[in-house]
Amino acid sequence: MRAGQGPRSLPREAPPDPQLSLNTARLYVITPDREPGQVVDLARAVLRGGADVLQLRHKTLPRGKLLELARSLRELTSAAQVLFIVNDHVDIALIAGADGVHLGPDDLSIESARRLAPAGFLIGASASTPAVAVAAVSGGADYIGCGATFSTPLKPNKEVIGPEGVAAVSAAVRVPVFAIGGIDESNLLQLKAIGLHRACVIRAIADAPNPAQATRRLRAMLNE
Amino acid sequence: MRAGQGPRSLPREAPPDPQLSLNTARLYVITPDREPGQVVDLARAVLRGGADVLQLRHKTLPRGKLLELARSLRELTSAAQVLFIVNDHVDIALIAGADGVHLGPDDLSIESARRLAPAGFLIGASASTPAVAVAAVSGGADYIGCGATFSTPLKPNKEVIGPEGVAAVSAAVRVPVFAIGGIDESNLLQLKAIGLHRACVIRAIADAPNPAQATRRLRAMLNE
């Protein structure tokens, strides 16, 4: 805990208006399941490259280590004024002072998570159809992660809905919709071609020889 | 969410004074990693048998299912006025209205968990030495789970400290200390013989042909 904070106060949010930052966000980067030190290095590169949102997703780290990592990433993203989201764990997101949490289909419901979260805390949901997206937004989702846009080795059993499927979800809700799944420089223009300009990536950056440069290029392509 | 509750209100705690119930608790039962329906059936038997504390521990269930199960167990334990603790997940414990959370060595720190928890919310810690136990209590632990008392197939690499090791921890702190690890009817009297009368069990009840009866017998032995 930092000096001068009471036992129940949570770290200050950064950026100052998460909802506003979310509305203008284009490139959303999710961290891979690697050693904490490697994740931190990657996060630095991603922030240098100009990502708009950083999500900590880690499926194998014990919860104590996950909180430590979340705190490190919150520090980096605060300094860069970049949105920071934690996957799955509402408690860790809140304790680390993240801007929000992303809840997948196997996670807590949005309504459940809202019971612990302060006003303004962002909650993201996953949806691959307009009906699911509309239900999530009615339940309080602030944004949607929508896919799989293309096939991806990370989720081989996930149905591929294509850029058209993402566009259909995007048209059905008013909150930001981020295309996810197999997106990289080779196919990003297929999204742009049908008017989509928000994307989530993992591999396209984590596996790039120069992650900062890859981030910069993807961000520029989304902005064009 | 139940009718009549606001979006930020949490379910009412039961029993009414968790701290008082903890102080008089003797038999603490932890659930095994089984299907939710089986865990609920086992919990019913354990409550019929007179356990003082029920802990939901499940290492493989997705978090959405874990919350559902926690809510079911909270309902049963509330009706029975028995303490209900959730392992690891502070958010799920809070949303389900549990009386507390148990934090193992790989979990969030007690200080971190306290930042989310309301006053009176119980936090348990694991310790196998007086020094670790004293530190945990200084950090705010309300009780200690102490072991491994005997060898157990559930944690084969855990060092066995024996009833004497538990007694040493128990003498070092003022909070309740529950002996854990390989305890069953065959060795419980070894604890009693050196003045220990609090025990945590999993297998001794979960694997018993009649879990309610096994609970009743263990509870009676601790009370003698």
mmCIF file of N, CA, C and O in Angstrom, chain B residues 111-208:
data_model
loop_
_atom_site.group_PDB
_atom_site.id
_atom_site.type_symbol
_atom_site.label_atom_id
_atom_site.label_comp_id
_atom_site.label_asym_id
_atom_site.label_seq_id
_atom_site.Cartn_x
_atom_site.Cartn_y
_atom_site.Cartn_z
ATOM 1 N N GLU B 111 -3.409 -8.045 3.692
ATOM 2 C CA GLU B 111 -3.566 -6.591 3.567
ATOM 3 C C GLU B 111 -4.320 -6.243 2.273
ATOM 4 O O GLU B 111 -5.183 -5.374 2.269
ATOM 5 N N SER B 112 -3.985 -6.928 1.182
ATOM 6 C CA SER B 112 -4.664 -6.665 -0.088
ATOM 7 C C SER B 112 -6.139 -7.017 0.007
ATOM 8 O O SER B 112 -7.008 -6.246 -0.414
ATOM 9 N N ALA B 113 -6.411 -8.188 0.565
ATOM 10 C CA ALA B 113 -7.807 -8.630 0.669
ATOM 11 C C ALA B 113 -8.620 -7.679 1.547
ATOM 12 O O ALA B 113 -9.774 -7.368 1.242
ATOM 13 N N ARG B 114 -7.999 -7.187 2.608
ATOM 14 C CA ARG B 114 -8.693 -6.278 3.533
ATOM 15 C C ARG B 114 -9.165 -4.999 2.845
ATOM 16 O O ARG B 114 -10.125 -4.363 3.274
ATOM 17 N N ARG B 115 -8.486 -4.633 1.786
ATOM 18 C CA ARG B 115 -8.855 -3.390 1.088
ATOM 19 C C ARG B 115 -10.226 -3.490 0.448
ATOM 20 O O ARG B 115 -10.864 -2.479 0.165
ATOM 21 N N LEU B 116 -10.657 -4.711 0.149
ATOM 22 C CA LEU B 116 -11.974 -4.896 -0.469
ATOM 23 C C LEU B 116 -13.035 -5.314 0.540
ATOM 24 O O LEU B 116 -14.227 -5.208 0.260
ATOM 25 N N ALA B 117 -12.600 -5.831 1.672
ATOM 26 C CA ALA B 117 -13.544 -6.477 2.587
ATOM 27 C C ALA B 117 -14.143 -5.500 3.587
ATOM 28 O O ALA B 117 -13.467 -4.596 4.061
ATOM 29 N N PRO B 118 -15.408 -5.685 3.919
ATOM 30 C CA PRO B 118 -16.022 -4.845 4.953
ATOM 31 C C PRO B 118 -15.512 -5.260 6.333
ATOM 32 O O PRO B 118 -14.962 -6.353 6.502
ATOM 33 N N ALA B 119 -15.706 -4.398 7.303
ATOM 34 C CA ALA B 119 -15.315 -4.727 8.685
ATOM 35 C C ALA B 119 -16.035 -5.997 9.113
ATOM 36 O O ALA B 119 -17.198 -6.201 8.778
ATOM 37 N N GLY B 120 -15.341 -6.851 9.832
ATOM 38 C CA GLY B 120 -15.965 -8.065 10.336
ATOM 39 C C GLY B 120 -15.832 -9.260 9.405
ATOM 40 O O GLY B 120 -16.143 -10.380 9.785
ATOM 41 N N PHE B 121 -15.397 -9.006 8.189
ATOM 42 C CA PHE B 121 -15.198 -10.095 7.226
ATOM 43 C C PHE B 121 -13.978 -10.893 7.677
ATOM 44 O O PHE B 121 -12.905 -10.338 7.901
ATOM 45 N N LEU B 122 -14.141 -12.210 7.824
ATOM 46 C CA LEU B 122 -13.057 -13.043 8.351
ATOM 47 C C LEU B 122 -12.019 -13.348 7.280
ATOM 48 O O LEU B 122 -12.353 -13.619 6.132
ATOM 49 N N ILE B 123 -10.765 -13.300 7.676
ATOM 50 C CA ILE B 123 -9.695 -13.712 6.780
ATOM 51 C C ILE B 123 -8.841 -14.751 7.484
ATOM 52 O O ILE B 123 -8.338 -14.511 8.585
ATOM 53 N N GLY B 124 -8.730 -15.910 6.856
ATOM 54 C CA GLY B 124 -7.912 -16.981 7.407
ATOM 55 C C GLY B 124 -6.623 -17.110 6.637
ATOM 56 O O GLY B 124 -6.559 -16.795 5.450
ATOM 57 N N ALA B 125 -5.575 -17.540 7.329
ATOM 58 C CA ALA B 125 -4.279 -17.712 6.684
ATOM 59 C C ALA B 125 -3.725 -19.093 7.012
ATOM 60 O O ALA B 125 -4.156 -19.733 7.977
ATOM 61 N N SER B 126 -2.770 -19.537 6.209
ATOM 62 C CA SER B 126 -2.110 -20.819 6.449
ATOM 63 C C SER B 126 -0.740 -20.558 7.056
ATOM 64 O O SER B 126 -0.027 -19.651 6.616
ATOM 65 N N ALA B 127 -0.369 -21.356 8.047
ATOM 66 C CA ALA B 127 0.953 -21.199 8.653
ATOM 67 C C ALA B 127 1.390 -22.532 9.233
ATOM 68 O O ALA B 127 0.572 -23.268 9.790
ATOM 69 N N SER B 128 2.668 -22.837 9.089
ATOM 70 C CA SER B 128 3.156 -24.087 9.684
ATOM 71 C C SER B 128 4.227 -23.829 10.747
ATOM 72 O O SER B 128 4.728 -24.761 11.358
ATOM 73 N N THR B 129 4.557 -22.552 10.949
ATOM 74 C CA THR B 129 5.511 -22.208 12.009
ATOM 75 C C THR B 129 4.955 -21.040 12.839
ATOM 76 O O THR B 129 4.165 -20.243 12.329
ATOM 77 N N PRO B 130 5.391 -20.929 14.085
ATOM 78 C CA PRO B 130 4.968 -19.794 14.919
ATOM 79 C C PRO B 130 5.283 -18.452 14.253
ATOM 80 O O PRO B 130 4.456 -17.535 14.286
ATOM 81 N N ALA B 131 6.444 -18.331 13.619
ATOM 82 C CA ALA B 131 6.829 -17.037 13.032
ATOM 83 C C ALA B 131 5.855 -16.617 11.932
ATOM 84 O O ALA B 131 5.427 -15.456 11.880
ATOM 85 N N VAL B 132 5.524 -17.557 11.066
ATOM 86 C CA VAL B 132 4.583 -17.241 9.976
ATOM 87 C C VAL B 132 3.205 -16.918 10.546
ATOM 88 O O VAL B 132 2.522 -15.996 10.079
ATOM 89 N N ALA B 133 2.800 -17.655 11.553
ATOM 90 C CA ALA B 133 1.488 -17.427 12.165
ATOM 91 C C ALA B 133 1.419 -16.045 12.823
ATOM 92 O O ALA B 133 0.443 -15.309 12.663
ATOM 93 N N VAL B 134 2.481 -15.683 13.543
ATOM 94 C CA VAL B 134 2.515 -14.376 14.211
ATOM 95 C C VAL B 134 2.457 -13.251 13.172
ATOM 96 O O VAL B 134 1.718 -12.273 13.331
ATOM 97 N N ALA B 135 3.186 -13.427 12.083
ATOM 98 C CA ALA B 135 3.159 -12.411 11.017
ATOM 99 C C ALA B 135 1.770 -12.301 10.408
ATOM 100 O O ALA B 135 1.279 -11.199 10.139
ATOM 101 N N ALA B 136 1.125 -13.440 10.182
ATOM 102 C CA ALA B 136 -0.219 -13.432 9.581
ATOM 103 C C ALA B 136 -1.206 -12.731 10.506
ATOM 104 O O ALA B 136 -2.029 -11.922 10.058
ATOM 105 N N VAL B 137 -1.115 -13.008 11.797
ATOM 106 C CA VAL B 137 -2.038 -12.379 12.748
ATOM 107 C C VAL B 137 -1.749 -10.878 12.851
ATOM 108 O O VAL B 137 -2.671 -10.058 12.901
ATOM 109 N N SER B 138 -0.480 -10.503 12.825
ATOM 110 C CA SER B 138 -0.149 -9.068 12.805
ATOM 111 C C SER B 138 -0.732 -8.413 11.566
ATOM 112 O O SER B 138 -1.149 -7.258 11.590
ATOM 113 N N GLY B 139 -0.743 -9.157 10.462
ATOM 114 C CA GLY B 139 -1.284 -8.630 9.211
ATOM 115 C C GLY B 139 -2.797 -8.615 9.171
ATOM 116 O O GLY B 139 -3.382 -8.082 8.232
ATOM 117 N N GLY B 140 -3.430 -9.218 10.175
ATOM 118 C CA GLY B 140 -4.888 -9.152 10.233
ATOM 119 C C GLY B 140 -5.623 -10.479 10.099
ATOM 120 O O GLY B 140 -6.845 -10.487 9.950
ATOM 121 N N ALA B 141 -4.913 -11.596 10.167
ATOM 122 C CA ALA B 141 -5.591 -12.897 10.050
ATOM 123 C C ALA B 141 -6.475 -13.150 11.273
ATOM 124 O O ALA B 141 -6.061 -12.897 12.404
ATOM 125 N N ASP B 142 -7.678 -13.648 11.021
ATOM 126 C CA ASP B 142 -8.620 -13.932 12.100
ATOM 127 C C ASP B 142 -8.483 -15.350 12.630
ATOM 128 O O ASP B 142 -8.981 -15.660 13.711
ATOM 129 N N TYR B 143 -7.891 -16.213 11.820
ATOM 130 C CA TYR B 143 -7.623 -17.567 12.295
ATOM 131 C C TYR B 143 -6.493 -18.143 11.445
ATOM 132 O O TYR B 143 -6.137 -17.581 10.393
ATOM 133 N N ILE B 144 -5.947 -19.264 11.908
ATOM 134 C CA ILE B 144 -4.847 -19.928 11.207
ATOM 135 C C ILE B 144 -5.227 -21.378 10.906
ATOM 136 O O ILE B 144 -5.756 -22.070 11.772
ATOM 137 N N GLY B 145 -4.958 -21.804 9.681
ATOM 138 C CA GLY B 145 -5.000 -23.224 9.344
ATOM 139 C C GLY B 145 -3.564 -23.718 9.422
ATOM 140 O O GLY B 145 -2.680 -23.152 8.766
ATOM 141 N N CYS B 146 -3.307 -24.729 10.242
ATOM 142 C CA CYS B 146 -1.927 -25.086 10.555
ATOM 143 C C CYS B 146 -1.620 -26.559 10.277
ATOM 144 O O CYS B 146 -2.255 -27.457 10.836
ATOM 145 N N GLY B 147 -0.638 -26.793 9.416
ATOM 146 C CA GLY B 147 -0.281 -28.178 9.103
ATOM 147 C C GLY B 147 0.943 -28.227 8.202
ATOM 148 O O GLY B 147 1.628 -27.218 8.070
ATOM 149 N N ALA B 148 1.246 -29.395 7.620
ATOM 150 C CA ALA B 148 0.411 -30.584 7.712
ATOM 151 C C ALA B 148 0.602 -31.277 9.064
ATOM 152 O O ALA B 148 1.728 -31.560 9.461
ATOM 153 N N THR B 149 -0.526 -31.553 9.711
ATOM 154 C CA THR B 149 -0.487 -32.213 11.009
ATOM 155 C C THR B 149 0.008 -33.656 10.855
ATOM 156 O O THR B 149 0.883 -34.106 11.591
ATOM 157 N N PHE B 150 -0.598 -34.349 9.897
ATOM 158 C CA PHE B 150 -0.155 -35.696 9.548
ATOM 159 C C PHE B 150 0.068 -35.693 8.036
ATOM 160 O O PHE B 150 -0.261 -34.727 7.361
ATOM 161 N N SER B 151 0.636 -36.778 7.506
ATOM 162 C CA SER B 151 0.840 -36.792 6.059
ATOM 163 C C SER B 151 -0.515 -36.978 5.359
ATOM 164 O O SER B 151 -1.420 -37.627 5.882
ATOM 165 N N THR B 152 -0.656 -36.339 4.218
ATOM 166 C CA THR B 152 -1.911 -36.408 3.469
ATOM 167 C C THR B 152 -1.627 -36.546 1.986
ATOM 168 O O THR B 152 -0.757 -35.853 1.453
ATOM 169 N N PRO B 153 -2.371 -37.440 1.321
ATOM 170 C CA PRO B 153 -2.186 -37.611 -0.121
ATOM 171 C C PRO B 153 -2.577 -36.361 -0.918
ATOM 172 O O PRO B 153 -2.149 -36.187 -2.051
ATOM 173 N N LEU B 154 -3.371 -35.462 -0.307
ATOM 174 C CA LEU B 154 -3.804 -34.261 -1.037
ATOM 175 C C LEU B 154 -2.660 -33.264 -1.213
ATOM 176 O O LEU B 154 -2.627 -32.505 -2.174
ATOM 177 N N LYS B 155 -1.734 -33.239 -0.264
ATOM 178 C CA LYS B 155 -0.571 -32.349 -0.370
ATOM 179 C C LYS B 155 0.692 -33.147 -0.022
ATOM 180 O O LYS B 155 1.278 -32.965 1.058
ATOM 181 N N PRO B 156 1.104 -34.036 -0.931
ATOM 182 C CA PRO B 156 2.189 -34.969 -0.627
ATOM 183 C C PRO B 156 3.533 -34.284 -0.345
ATOM 184 O O PRO B 156 4.388 -34.853 0.335
ATOM 185 N N ASN B 157 3.723 -33.074 -0.860
ATOM 186 C CA ASN B 157 5.015 -32.407 -0.663
ATOM 187 C C ASN B 157 5.041 -31.485 0.554
ATOM 188 O O ASN B 157 6.047 -30.842 0.841
ATOM 189 N N LYS B 158 3.918 -31.424 1.228
ATOM 190 C CA LYS B 158 3.822 -30.530 2.380
ATOM 191 C C LYS B 158 4.541 -31.174 3.571
ATOM 192 O O LYS B 158 4.317 -32.340 3.884
ATOM 193 N N GLU B 159 5.382 -30.401 4.228
ATOM 194 C CA GLU B 159 6.115 -30.925 5.377
ATOM 195 C C GLU B 159 5.155 -31.255 6.530
ATOM 196 O O GLU B 159 4.258 -30.468 6.838
ATOM 197 N N VAL B 160 5.374 -32.413 7.154
ATOM 198 C CA VAL B 160 4.544 -32.820 8.282
ATOM 199 C C VAL B 160 5.145 -32.262 9.574
ATOM 200 O O VAL B 160 6.321 -32.483 9.859
ATOM 201 N N ILE B 161 4.343 -31.496 10.310
ATOM 202 C CA ILE B 161 4.859 -30.874 11.543
ATOM 203 C C ILE B 161 4.369 -31.584 12.798
ATOM 204 O O ILE B 161 4.848 -31.301 13.896
ATOM 205 N N GLY B 162 3.404 -32.492 12.638
ATOM 206 C CA GLY B 162 2.897 -33.256 13.784
ATOM 207 C C GLY B 162 2.031 -32.416 14.696
ATOM 208 O O GLY B 162 2.030 -31.178 14.615
ATOM 209 N N PRO B 163 1.305 -33.070 15.603
ATOM 210 C CA PRO B 163 0.473 -32.336 16.572
ATOM 211 C C PRO B 163 1.312 -31.350 17.385
ATOM 212 O O PRO B 163 0.831 -30.263 17.719
ATOM 213 N N GLU B 164 2.567 -31.699 17.653
ATOM 214 C CA GLU B 164 3.437 -30.797 18.441
ATOM 215 C C GLU B 164 3.696 -29.498 17.685
ATOM 216 O O GLU B 164 3.746 -28.423 18.283
ATOM 217 N N GLY B 165 3.878 -29.611 16.372
ATOM 218 C CA GLY B 165 4.080 -28.409 15.554
ATOM 219 C C GLY B 165 2.866 -27.508 15.585
ATOM 220 O O GLY B 165 2.986 -26.277 15.648
ATOM 221 N N VAL B 166 1.693 -28.117 15.552
ATOM 222 C CA VAL B 166 0.450 -27.332 15.621
ATOM 223 C C VAL B 166 0.325 -26.680 17.002
ATOM 224 O O VAL B 166 -0.057 -25.509 17.112
ATOM 225 N N ALA B 167 0.691 -27.436 18.022
ATOM 226 C CA ALA B 167 0.600 -26.888 19.384
ATOM 227 C C ALA B 167 1.524 -25.676 19.550
ATOM 228 O O ALA B 167 1.172 -24.695 20.215
ATOM 229 N N ALA B 168 2.688 -25.738 18.917
ATOM 230 C CA ALA B 168 3.640 -24.614 19.001
ATOM 231 C C ALA B 168 3.050 -23.367 18.342
ATOM 232 O O ALA B 168 3.176 -22.253 18.868
ATOM 233 N N VAL B 169 2.408 -23.552 17.188
ATOM 234 C CA VAL B 169 1.770 -22.419 16.508
ATOM 235 C C VAL B 169 0.626 -21.889 17.360
ATOM 236 O O VAL B 169 0.449 -20.680 17.539
ATOM 237 N N SER B 170 -0.140 -22.817 17.892
ATOM 238 C CA SER B 170 -1.305 -22.458 18.694
ATOM 239 C C SER B 170 -0.904 -21.624 19.910
ATOM 240 O O SER B 170 -1.610 -20.685 20.303
ATOM 241 N N ALA B 171 0.244 -21.957 20.488
ATOM 242 C CA ALA B 171 0.717 -21.239 21.677
ATOM 243 C C ALA B 171 1.240 -19.848 21.328
ATOM 244 O O ALA B 171 1.336 -18.978 22.198
ATOM 245 N N ALA B 172 1.555 -19.641 20.050
ATOM 246 C CA ALA B 172 2.202 -18.385 19.651
ATOM 247 C C ALA B 172 1.220 -17.273 19.308
ATOM 248 O O ALA B 172 1.607 -16.107 19.222
ATOM 249 N N VAL B 173 -0.032 -17.618 19.074
ATOM 250 C CA VAL B 173 -1.018 -16.605 18.653
ATOM 251 C C VAL B 173 -2.298 -16.713 19.485
ATOM 252 O O VAL B 173 -2.580 -17.755 20.072
ATOM 253 N N ARG B 174 -3.076 -15.621 19.469
ATOM 254 C CA ARG B 174 -4.307 -15.623 20.259
ATOM 255 C C ARG B 174 -5.526 -16.002 19.433
ATOM 256 O O ARG B 174 -6.597 -16.212 19.989
ATOM 257 N N VAL B 175 -5.401 -16.037 18.108
ATOM 258 C CA VAL B 175 -6.557 -16.378 17.275
ATOM 259 C C VAL B 175 -6.712 -17.900 17.221
ATOM 260 O O VAL B 175 -5.768 -18.638 17.535
ATOM 261 N N PRO B 176 -7.902 -18.385 16.833
ATOM 262 C CA PRO B 176 -8.093 -19.833 16.731
ATOM 263 C C PRO B 176 -7.143 -20.451 15.702
ATOM 264 O O PRO B 176 -6.937 -19.890 14.627
ATOM 265 N N VAL B 177 -6.573 -21.602 16.066
ATOM 266 C CA VAL B 177 -5.686 -22.341 15.170
ATOM 267 C C VAL B 177 -6.319 -23.703 14.908
ATOM 268 O O VAL B 177 -6.589 -24.462 15.849
ATOM 269 N N PHE B 178 -6.570 -23.995 13.620
ATOM 270 C CA PHE B 178 -7.167 -25.275 13.236
ATOM 271 C C PHE B 178 -6.076 -26.175 12.669
ATOM 272 O O PHE B 178 -5.426 -25.816 11.681
ATOM 273 N N ALA B 179 -5.902 -27.331 13.284
ATOM 274 C CA ALA B 179 -4.950 -28.313 12.744
ATOM 275 C C ALA B 179 -5.504 -28.844 11.435
ATOM 276 O O ALA B 179 -6.706 -29.091 11.309
ATOM 277 N N ILE B 180 -4.639 -29.001 10.425
ATOM 278 C CA ILE B 180 -5.083 -29.507 9.121
ATOM 279 C C ILE B 180 -4.047 -30.471 8.558
ATOM 280 O O ILE B 180 -2.854 -30.343 8.843
ATOM 281 N N GLY B 181 -4.518 -31.412 7.783
ATOM 282 C CA GLY B 181 -3.612 -32.338 7.097
ATOM 283 C C GLY B 181 -3.699 -33.748 7.633
ATOM 284 O O GLY B 181 -3.151 -34.030 8.696
ATOM 285 N N GLY B 182 -4.385 -34.610 6.914
ATOM 286 C CA GLY B 182 -4.417 -36.036 7.244
ATOM 287 C C GLY B 182 -5.149 -36.394 8.518
ATOM 288 O O GLY B 182 -4.979 -37.504 9.046
ATOM 289 N N ILE B 183 -5.975 -35.473 9.025
ATOM 290 C CA ILE B 183 -6.673 -35.759 10.292
ATOM 291 C C ILE B 183 -7.916 -36.615 10.028
ATOM 292 O O ILE B 183 -8.699 -36.330 9.123
ATOM 293 N N ASP B 184 -8.071 -37.669 10.826
ATOM 294 C CA ASP B 184 -9.276 -38.481 10.770
ATOM 295 C C ASP B 184 -9.525 -39.112 12.141
ATOM 296 O O ASP B 184 -8.809 -38.805 13.109
ATOM 297 N N GLU B 185 -10.505 -39.978 12.201
ATOM 298 C CA GLU B 185 -10.870 -40.567 13.511
ATOM 299 C C GLU B 185 -9.726 -41.360 14.134
ATOM 300 O O GLU B 185 -9.651 -41.489 15.352
ATOM 301 N N SER B 186 -8.831 -41.867 13.270
ATOM 302 C CA SER B 186 -7.763 -42.734 13.784
ATOM 303 C C SER B 186 -6.672 -41.958 14.528
ATOM 304 O O SER B 186 -5.935 -42.528 15.321
ATOM 305 N N ASN B 187 -6.560 -40.664 14.236
ATOM 306 C CA ASN B 187 -5.453 -39.911 14.855
ATOM 307 C C ASN B 187 -5.897 -38.647 15.603
ATOM 308 O O ASN B 187 -5.068 -37.936 16.178
ATOM 309 N N LEU B 188 -7.190 -38.397 15.606
ATOM 310 C CA LEU B 188 -7.685 -37.164 16.224
ATOM 311 C C LEU B 188 -7.337 -37.090 17.713
ATOM 312 O O LEU B 188 -7.061 -36.009 18.250
ATOM 313 N N LEU B 189 -7.310 -38.253 18.358
ATOM 314 C CA LEU B 189 -7.033 -38.245 19.798
ATOM 315 C C LEU B 189 -5.606 -37.817 20.114
ATOM 316 O O LEU B 189 -5.323 -37.343 21.219
ATOM 317 N N GLN B 190 -4.720 -37.951 19.131
ATOM 318 C CA GLN B 190 -3.345 -37.453 19.321
ATOM 319 C C GLN B 190 -3.335 -35.930 19.463
ATOM 320 O O GLN B 190 -2.464 -35.361 20.126
ATOM 321 N N LEU B 191 -4.297 -35.273 18.789
ATOM 322 C CA LEU B 191 -4.422 -33.815 18.943
ATOM 323 C C LEU B 191 -4.981 -33.492 20.326
ATOM 324 O O LEU B 191 -4.451 -32.644 21.053
ATOM 325 N N LYS B 192 -6.067 -34.188 20.645
ATOM 326 C CA LYS B 192 -6.728 -33.962 21.934
ATOM 327 C C LYS B 192 -5.745 -34.169 23.097
ATOM 328 O O LYS B 192 -5.774 -33.438 24.086
ATOM 329 N N ALA B 193 -4.874 -35.170 22.930
ATOM 330 C CA ALA B 193 -3.940 -35.542 24.004
ATOM 331 C C ALA B 193 -3.010 -34.396 24.387
ATOM 332 O O ALA B 193 -2.534 -34.325 25.522
ATOM 333 N N ILE B 194 -2.754 -33.486 23.414
ATOM 334 C CA ILE B 194 -1.881 -32.361 23.775
ATOM 335 C C ILE B 194 -2.658 -31.045 23.802
ATOM 336 O O ILE B 194 -2.090 -29.967 23.646
ATOM 337 N N GLY B 195 -3.968 -31.167 24.005
ATOM 338 C CA GLY B 195 -4.774 -29.976 24.276
ATOM 339 C C GLY B 195 -5.318 -29.238 23.060
ATOM 340 O O GLY B 195 -5.821 -28.122 23.185
ATOM 341 N N LEU B 196 -5.216 -29.857 21.888
ATOM 342 C CA LEU B 196 -5.755 -29.204 20.685
ATOM 343 C C LEU B 196 -7.188 -29.696 20.443
ATOM 344 O O LEU B 196 -7.444 -30.887 20.513
ATOM 345 N N HIS B 197 -8.080 -28.763 20.148
ATOM 346 C CA HIS B 197 -9.464 -29.194 19.943
ATOM 347 C C HIS B 197 -10.127 -28.511 18.750
ATOM 348 O O HIS B 197 -11.331 -28.329 18.713
ATOM 349 N N ARG B 198 -9.288 -28.117 17.797
ATOM 350 C CA ARG B 198 -9.827 -27.545 16.554
ATOM 351 C C ARG B 198 -9.179 -28.272 15.379
ATOM 352 O O ARG B 198 -7.942 -28.360 15.326
ATOM 353 N N ALA B 199 -9.992 -28.725 14.437
ATOM 354 C CA ALA B 199 -9.433 -29.451 13.297
ATOM 355 C C ALA B 199 -10.169 -29.140 12.001
ATOM 356 O O ALA B 199 -11.381 -28.907 11.995
ATOM 357 N N CYS B 200 -9.380 -29.135 10.929
ATOM 358 C CA CYS B 200 -9.886 -29.004 9.554
ATOM 359 C C CYS B 200 -9.793 -30.371 8.887
ATOM 360 O O CYS B 200 -8.727 -30.989 8.928
ATOM 361 N N VAL B 201 -10.848 -30.788 8.221
ATOM 362 C CA VAL B 201 -10.778 -32.059 7.492
ATOM 363 C C VAL B 201 -11.383 -31.923 6.100
ATOM 364 O O VAL B 201 -12.266 -31.097 5.865
ATOM 365 N N ILE B 202 -10.864 -32.740 5.202
ATOM 366 C CA ILE B 202 -11.485 -32.884 3.875
ATOM 367 C C ILE B 202 -11.828 -34.360 3.701
ATOM 368 O O ILE B 202 -12.975 -34.763 3.798
ATOM 369 N N ARG B 203 -10.766 -35.174 3.480
ATOM 370 C CA ARG B 203 -10.974 -36.582 3.150
ATOM 371 C C ARG B 203 -11.749 -37.349 4.204
ATOM 372 O O ARG B 203 -12.571 -38.198 3.884
ATOM 373 N N ALA B 204 -11.470 -37.084 5.473
ATOM 374 C CA ALA B 204 -12.093 -37.861 6.559
ATOM 375 C C ALA B 204 -13.613 -37.802 6.463
ATOM 376 O O ALA B 204 -14.305 -38.694 6.936
ATOM 377 N N ILE B 205 -14.112 -36.738 5.823
ATOM 378 C CA ILE B 205 -15.564 -36.631 5.659
ATOM 379 C C ILE B 205 -15.974 -36.905 4.212
ATOM 380 O O ILE B 205 -16.897 -37.664 3.947
ATOM 381 N N ALA B 206 -15.247 -36.307 3.263
ATOM 382 C CA ALA B 206 -15.635 -36.451 1.850
ATOM 383 C C ALA B 206 -15.563 -37.903 1.391
ATOM 384 O O ALA B 206 -16.337 -38.328 0.534
ATOM 385 N N ASP B 207 -14.622 -38.669 1.914
ATOM 386 C CA ASP B 207 -14.463 -40.057 1.493
ATOM 387 C C ASP B 207 -15.161 -41.045 2.426
ATOM 388 O O ASP B 207 -15.058 -42.261 2.231
ATOM 389 N N ALA B 208 -15.841 -40.550 3.449
ATOM 390 C CA ALA B 208 -16.521 -41.452 4.390
ATOM 391 C C ALA B 208 -17.768 -42.043 3.726
ATOM 392 O O ALA B 208 -18.420 -41.376 2.928
#
